[in-house]
Amino acid sequence: MPSRSSASETHQLPRQRRTYAIGELARMFQITPRTIRFYEQEGLLAPERRGQTRIYQDKDRVRLKLTLRGKRLGFSLAEIRDVVMMYDAMPDGNARQLKRLLEILADKRANLERQLEDIRLMHRELDDVESQARDVLANLEPTTVER
Amino acid sequence: MPSRSSASETHQLPRQRRTYAIGELARMFQITPRTIRFYEQEGLLAPERRGQTRIYQDKDRVRLKLTLRGKRLGFSLAEIRDVVMMYDAMPDGNARQLKRLLEILADKRANLERQLEDIRLMHRELDDVESQARDVLANLEPTTVER
DNA sequence: CAAGCACTTTACGTTAACGTAACCTTGGAC
DNA sequence: GTCCAAGGTTACGTTAACGTAAAGTGCTTG
């Protein structure tokens, strides 16, 4: 029984609290434990265990954060895993692997550029649609007070 | 038999060629006809028919372009359809509908903002990973000429 | 007129990313 | 001790977005 849970547990500095339970992480990121377990099964996370129970460190939390960000950008879990695993294997990776990694990174980067352009274009579209909608709306209720 | 297919058919100005066959569109956007038919089935396209055959106009092509752009940004076909359909229904849409449309647009816009931030962050991550990879690579082959 | 494309419909198959249900285990709170 | 909330495993279900195969239609080209 570690005596680490003293009275100082209430002030929530994210310093000392190095470890997280699966439920905590789930709440932090608005996802379900099932999702986190699934990511582990897919090789994106590899938390320690205390008995059966998973113990997550800060690095695991960061990894999860990066994973979710990648997902929001439309990358598949497999793509994300590839980059993450190669990143971890970097120190003792061979030259071929590293060059492969650089290729993948260039690829992702190009993808991001396309998305930036897409966002710009989409933004204009939305502007157009919105202003048109406002026009129609104004003509529909020239004096109506919305009641 | 319309006599429109004269000798001037070879110069490929995208002006006169108002209509497209499904295969043409598919090649233009690097997708399969099946995908285009699926989008129609999902209510994203409604091409004319000449007999059984689908005839696509320029507006259909634009719609398809917007759809694919939306997809690259991670929107579901259902989301895209909602916006597109409301956009088409705008002229005679009632006030409630239009306001709903404005809400959806604001939502998409917020989504785009998040993605922009995600892209910025991801960009930095990629920078980091890349420079680290280059470092390791440099140390691996200090004088090796790559043969 | 037979061949060969390009198009059509119908329908079942597939993959990714989880959801959900059933059942078991465990550490505290009372 | 008992209860229960939070954790675990196993396994089947689900949804979106197409892929793929089978079988028919239609035009135009040798």
Coordinates of C-alpha atoms (C1' of nucleotides) in Angstrom, one line a residue:
Chain A
M1 CA 0.0 0.0 0.0
P2 CA 1.8 3.1 -1.1
S3 CA 1.1 6.1 1.1
R4 CA 1.1 8.5 -1.8
S5 CA -2.6 9.4 -1.4
S6 CA -2.2 12.0 1.3
A7 CA -4.2 15.1 2.0
S8 CA -2.5 16.9 -0.8
E9 CA -4.5 14.9 -3.3
T10 CA -7.1 17.7 -3.7
H11 CA -4.9 20.4 -5.3
Q12 CA -4.9 19.2 -8.9
L13 CA -1.5 20.1 -10.2
P14 CA -0.8 17.8 -13.2
R15 CA 2.7 17.4 -11.9
Q16 CA 2.9 14.6 -9.3
R17 CA -0.1 12.7 -10.8
R18 CA 1.9 10.8 -13.3
T19 CA -0.4 7.9 -13.7
Y20 CA -4.0 7.6 -14.8
A21 CA -6.7 4.9 -14.8
I22 CA -8.5 4.1 -18.0
G23 CA -11.6 5.8 -16.9
E24 CA -9.8 9.0 -16.1
L25 CA -8.2 9.2 -19.5
A26 CA -11.6 8.4 -21.1
R27 CA -13.2 11.3 -19.3
M28 CA -10.3 13.6 -20.1
F29 CA -10.8 13.1 -23.8
Q30 CA -14.5 12.4 -24.0
I31 CA -14.1 8.9 -25.2
T32 CA -15.0 5.5 -23.8
P33 CA -12.7 3.0 -22.1
R34 CA -13.6 0.7 -24.9
T35 CA -11.9 3.1 -27.4
I36 CA -8.8 3.2 -25.4
R37 CA -8.6 -0.6 -25.1
F38 CA -9.2 -0.8 -28.8
Y39 CA -6.3 1.6 -29.5
E40 CA -4.1 -0.6 -27.4
Q41 CA -5.2 -3.7 -29.3
E42 CA -4.3 -1.8 -32.5
G43 CA -0.8 -1.2 -31.2
L44 CA -1.2 2.5 -30.4
L45 CA -0.8 2.3 -26.7
A46 CA 1.1 -0.1 -24.4
P47 CA 0.3 0.8 -20.8
E48 CA 1.9 -0.9 -17.8
R49 CA -0.1 -3.3 -15.8
R50 CA -0.6 -3.7 -12.1
G51 CA -2.1 -7.1 -12.1
Q52 CA -4.7 -6.9 -14.8
T53 CA -5.3 -3.2 -14.4
R54 CA -3.9 -0.8 -16.9
I55 CA -1.7 2.0 -15.6
Y56 CA -1.2 5.0 -17.9
Q57 CA 1.7 7.3 -17.7
D58 CA 1.9 10.9 -19.0
K59 CA 3.6 9.6 -22.2
D60 CA 0.6 7.4 -22.8
R61 CA -1.7 10.4 -22.4
V62 CA 0.3 12.4 -24.9
R63 CA 0.2 9.5 -27.3
L64 CA -3.5 9.3 -27.0
K65 CA -3.8 13.0 -27.5
L66 CA -1.8 12.8 -30.7
T67 CA -3.8 9.8 -31.9
L68 CA -7.1 11.7 -31.4
R69 CA -5.7 14.7 -33.2
G70 CA -4.6 12.5 -36.1
K71 CA -8.1 11.0 -36.2
R72 CA -9.7 14.5 -36.4
L73 CA -7.5 15.1 -39.4
G74 CA -8.8 12.0 -41.0
F75 CA -5.8 9.7 -40.6
S76 CA -6.5 6.0 -40.0
L77 CA -5.4 4.3 -36.9
A78 CA -3.0 2.2 -39.0
E79 CA -1.3 5.3 -40.4
I80 CA -1.0 6.9 -37.0
R81 CA 0.4 3.7 -35.5
D82 CA 3.0 3.5 -38.3
V83 CA 4.4 6.9 -37.5
V84 CA 4.2 6.5 -33.8
M85 CA 6.0 3.1 -33.8
M86 CA 8.7 4.3 -36.2
Y87 CA 9.1 7.3 -33.9
D88 CA 9.7 5.1 -30.9
A89 CA 12.0 2.8 -32.9
M90 CA 14.0 5.8 -34.1
P91 CA 17.0 5.7 -31.8
D92 CA 18.1 2.3 -33.0
G93 CA 16.3 2.3 -36.3
N94 CA 18.4 1.6 -39.4
A95 CA 18.9 4.0 -42.2
R96 CA 16.3 2.4 -44.5
Q97 CA 13.6 2.7 -41.8
L98 CA 14.5 6.3 -41.0
K99 CA 14.3 7.2 -44.7
R100 CA 11.0 5.4 -44.9
L101 CA 9.8 7.5 -42.0
L102 CA 10.9 10.7 -43.6
E103 CA 8.9 9.7 -46.7
I104 CA 5.8 9.1 -44.7
L105 CA 6.3 12.4 -42.9
A106 CA 6.5 14.2 -46.3
D107 CA 3.4 12.4 -47.3
K108 CA 1.5 13.5 -44.2
R109 CA 2.8 17.0 -44.7
A110 CA 1.4 17.1 -48.3
N111 CA -1.8 15.8 -46.9
L112 CA -2.0 18.7 -44.4
E113 CA -1.3 21.2 -47.2
R114 CA -4.2 19.9 -49.2
Q115 CA -6.4 20.1 -46.2
L116 CA -5.3 23.7 -45.5
E117 CA -6.3 24.6 -49.1
D118 CA -9.6 22.6 -48.7
I119 CA -10.4 24.5 -45.5
R120 CA -9.8 27.8 -47.2
L121 CA -12.0 26.9 -50.1
M122 CA -14.7 25.5 -47.8
H123 CA -14.6 28.6 -45.7
R124 CA -15.4 30.7 -48.7
E125 CA -18.2 28.4 -49.7
L126 CA -19.7 28.7 -46.2
D127 CA -19.4 32.4 -46.4
D128 CA -21.3 32.4 -49.7
V129 CA -24.0 30.1 -48.5
E130 CA -24.4 32.0 -45.3
S131 CA -24.8 35.4 -46.9
Q132 CA -27.3 34.0 -49.4
A133 CA -29.2 32.4 -46.6
R134 CA -29.3 35.7 -44.7
D135 CA -30.5 37.5 -47.8
V136 CA -33.4 35.0 -48.3
L137 CA -34.2 35.3 -44.7
A138 CA -34.3 39.1 -44.7
N139 CA -36.6 39.0 -47.7
L140 CA -38.8 36.4 -46.1
E141 CA -39.4 38.5 -43.0
P142 CA -38.9 42.1 -44.0
T143 CA -40.8 43.4 -40.9
T144 CA -41.7 40.3 -39.1
V145 CA -40.7 40.4 -35.5
E146 CA -40.0 36.6 -35.2
R147 CA -42.7 36.3 -32.5
Chain B
M1 CA -29.6 14.1 -83.8
P2 CA -28.2 17.4 -82.7
S3 CA -25.5 18.6 -85.0
R4 CA -23.4 19.9 -82.2
S5 CA -20.6 17.3 -82.6
S6 CA -18.8 19.2 -85.4
A7 CA -15.1 19.3 -86.1
S8 CA -14.6 21.7 -83.2
E9 CA -14.9 18.8 -80.8
T10 CA -11.2 18.3 -80.5
H11 CA -10.2 21.5 -78.8
Q12 CA -10.9 20.8 -75.2
L13 CA -12.3 24.0 -73.8
P14 CA -14.4 23.1 -70.8
R15 CA -17.0 25.5 -72.1
Q16 CA -19.2 23.8 -74.6
R17 CA -18.8 20.4 -73.0
R18 CA -21.6 20.8 -70.6
T19 CA -22.4 17.2 -70.0
Y20 CA -20.3 14.2 -68.8
A21 CA -20.7 10.5 -68.7
I22 CA -20.2 8.7 -65.4
G23 CA -16.9 7.3 -66.5
E24 CA -15.5 10.8 -67.4
L25 CA -16.4 12.2 -64.0
A26 CA -14.8 9.2 -62.4
R27 CA -11.6 9.7 -64.2
M28 CA -11.6 13.4 -63.5
F29 CA -11.7 12.8 -59.8
Q30 CA -9.8 9.6 -59.5
I31 CA -12.8 7.7 -58.2
T32 CA -14.9 4.8 -59.5
P33 CA -18.3 5.0 -61.2
R34 CA -19.6 2.9 -58.3
T35 CA -18.7 5.8 -55.9
I36 CA -20.6 8.2 -58.0
R37 CA -23.7 6.0 -58.1
F38 CA -23.4 5.5 -54.4
Y39 CA -23.4 9.3 -53.9
E40 CA -26.5 9.5 -56.0
Q41 CA -28.2 6.8 -53.9
E42 CA -27.3 8.8 -50.8
G43 CA -29.0 11.8 -52.3
L44 CA -25.9 13.9 -53.1
L45 CA -26.4 13.9 -56.8
A46 CA -29.4 13.8 -59.1
P47 CA -28.2 13.6 -62.7
E48 CA -30.6 13.6 -65.6
R49 CA -31.2 10.5 -67.6
R50 CA -31.2 9.7 -71.2
G51 CA -32.9 6.4 -71.1
Q52 CA -31.1 4.6 -68.4
T53 CA -27.9 6.4 -68.8
R54 CA -26.9 9.2 -66.4
I55 CA -26.1 12.5 -67.9
Y56 CA -24.1 14.9 -65.7
Q57 CA -24.1 18.7 -66.1
D58 CA -21.5 21.1 -64.8
K59 CA -23.5 21.7 -61.7
D60 CA -23.3 18.0 -60.9
R61 CA -19.6 18.1 -61.4
V62 CA -19.3 21.0 -59.0
R63 CA -21.4 19.2 -56.5
L64 CA -19.2 16.2 -56.7
K65 CA -16.1 18.3 -56.2
L66 CA -17.6 19.9 -53.1
T67 CA -18.6 16.5 -51.8
L68 CA -15.1 15.1 -52.2
R69 CA -13.7 18.2 -50.6
G70 CA -16.0 17.7 -47.7
K71 CA -14.9 14.1 -47.4
R72 CA -11.2 15.1 -47.3
L73 CA -12.1 17.3 -44.4
G74 CA -13.7 14.4 -42.6
F75 CA -17.4 15.2 -43.0
S76 CA -19.7 12.3 -43.5
L77 CA -21.8 12.0 -46.6
A78 CA -24.9 12.6 -44.5
E79 CA -23.6 15.9 -43.2
I80 CA -22.6 17.0 -46.7
R81 CA -26.0 16.0 -48.1
D82 CA -27.8 18.0 -45.4
V83 CA -25.9 21.2 -46.3
V84 CA -26.2 20.7 -50.0
M85 CA -29.9 19.9 -49.9
M86 CA -30.7 22.8 -47.7
Y87 CA -28.7 25.0 -50.0
D88 CA -30.8 23.9 -52.9
A89 CA -34.0 24.4 -51.0
M90 CA -32.9 27.8 -49.9
P91 CA -34.9 30.0 -52.3
D92 CA -38.2 28.7 -51.0
G93 CA -37.1 27.5 -47.7
N94 CA -38.9 28.8 -44.6
A95 CA -37.3 30.8 -41.9
R96 CA -36.9 27.9 -39.5
Q97 CA -35.1 25.9 -42.1
L98 CA -32.8 28.8 -43.0
K99 CA -31.9 29.4 -39.4
R100 CA -31.2 25.7 -39.0
L101 CA -28.9 26.0 -42.0
L102 CA -27.1 28.9 -40.4
E103 CA -26.6 26.8 -37.3
I104 CA -25.2 24.0 -39.2
L105 CA -22.9 26.3 -41.1
A106 CA -21.6 27.8 -37.8
D107 CA -21.0 24.3 -36.6
K108 CA -19.0 23.4 -39.7
R109 CA -17.1 26.6 -39.3
A110 CA -16.1 25.7 -35.7
N111 CA -15.1 22.4 -37.0
L112 CA -12.8 24.0 -39.5
E113 CA -11.2 26.2 -36.9
R114 CA -10.4 23.1 -34.7
Q115 CA -8.9 21.5 -37.7
L116 CA -6.8 24.5 -38.5
E117 CA -5.4 24.4 -35.0
D118 CA -4.9 20.6 -35.3
I119 CA -3.0 21.1 -38.5
R120 CA -0.7 23.7 -36.9
L121 CA 0.1 21.5 -34.0
M122 CA 0.5 18.4 -36.2
H123 CA 2.8 20.4 -38.4
R124 CA 5.1 21.2 -35.5
E125 CA 5.1 17.5 -34.4
L126 CA 6.1 16.5 -37.9
D127 CA 8.9 19.1 -37.8
D128 CA 10.2 17.7 -34.5
V129 CA 10.0 14.0 -35.6
E130 CA 11.7 14.9 -38.9
S131 CA 14.6 16.8 -37.4
Q132 CA 15.2 14.0 -34.9
A133 CA 15.1 11.4 -37.6
R134 CA 17.6 13.5 -39.6
D135 CA 19.9 13.7 -36.5
V136 CA 19.8 10.0 -35.9
L137 CA 20.4 9.4 -39.6
A138 CA 23.4 11.7 -39.6
N139 CA 24.9 9.9 -36.7
L140 CA 24.3 6.5 -38.3
E141 CA 26.2 7.3 -41.4
P142 CA 28.7 10.0 -40.6
T143 CA 30.8 9.4 -43.7
T144 CA 28.9 6.6 -45.4
V145 CA 28.2 7.5 -49.0
E146 CA 24.9 5.6 -49.2
R147 CA 26.2 3.4 -51.9
Chain C
dC1 C1' -23.9 -9.4 -87.4
dA2 C1' -20.7 -10.3 -83.9
dA3 C1' -17.6 -8.2 -80.9
dG4 C1' -16.6 -5.1 -77.6
dC5 C1' -16.9 -1.4 -74.7
dA6 C1' -19.5 1.7 -71.5
dC7 C1' -23.3 1.9 -69.2
dT8 C1' -27.1 -0.2 -66.1
dT9 C1' -29.3 -2.8 -61.8
dT10 C1' -29.3 -6.0 -58.0
dA11 C1' -27.2 -7.9 -54.4
dC12 C1' -23.9 -9.8 -51.4
dG13 C1' -19.0 -8.9 -49.4
dT14 C1' -15.6 -6.1 -46.9
dT15 C1' -13.1 -2.9 -43.8
dA16 C1' -12.5 0.3 -40.0
dA17 C1' -13.7 1.8 -35.7
dC18 C1' -15.8 1.1 -32.3
dG19 C1' -20.7 -0.3 -29.4
dT20 C1' -22.8 -3.5 -26.5
dA21 C1' -23.7 -7.5 -23.8
dA22 C1' -22.3 -11.1 -20.8
dC23 C1' -19.7 -12.5 -17.3
dC24 C1' -15.7 -12.4 -14.0
dT25 C1' -12.5 -9.9 -10.5
dT26 C1' -11.1 -6.5 -7.0
dG27 C1' -10.4 -2.8 -3.7
dG28 C1' -12.6 0.2 -0.6
dA29 C1' -16.9 2.0 2.0
dC30 C1' -20.2 0.9 5.2
Chain D
dG1 C1' -19.0 -9.7 5.4
dT2 C1' -21.4 -7.6 1.7
dC3 C1' -21.9 -4.4 -1.7
dC4 C1' -20.7 -1.9 -5.7
dA5 C1' -18.2 1.0 -8.7
dA6 C1' -14.5 0.5 -11.8
dG7 C1' -11.6 -2.5 -13.9
dG8 C1' -11.0 -6.8 -16.9
dT9 C1' -11.8 -10.4 -21.1
dT10 C1' -14.4 -12.5 -24.8
dA11 C1' -17.3 -12.2 -28.5
dC12 C1' -20.8 -10.9 -31.4
dG13 C1' -23.2 -6.5 -33.5
dT14 C1' -23.3 -2.2 -36.1
dT15 C1' -22.5 1.7 -39.3
dA16 C1' -20.4 4.1 -43.2
dA17 C1' -18.5 3.9 -47.5
dC18 C1' -17.7 1.7 -50.8
dG19 C1' -15.8 -3.1 -53.6
dT20 C1' -17.0 -6.8 -56.4
dA21 C1' -19.5 -10.0 -59.0
dA22 C1' -23.3 -11.4 -62.0
dA23 C1' -26.2 -10.5 -65.6
dG24 C1' -28.5 -7.5 -68.8
dT25 C1' -28.8 -3.1 -72.4
dG26 C1' -27.1 -0.3 -76.2
dC27 C1' -24.1 1.7 -79.6
dT28 C1' -20.6 1.6 -83.0
dT29 C1' -17.0 -0.5 -85.4
dG30 C1' -14.7 -4.0 -88.2

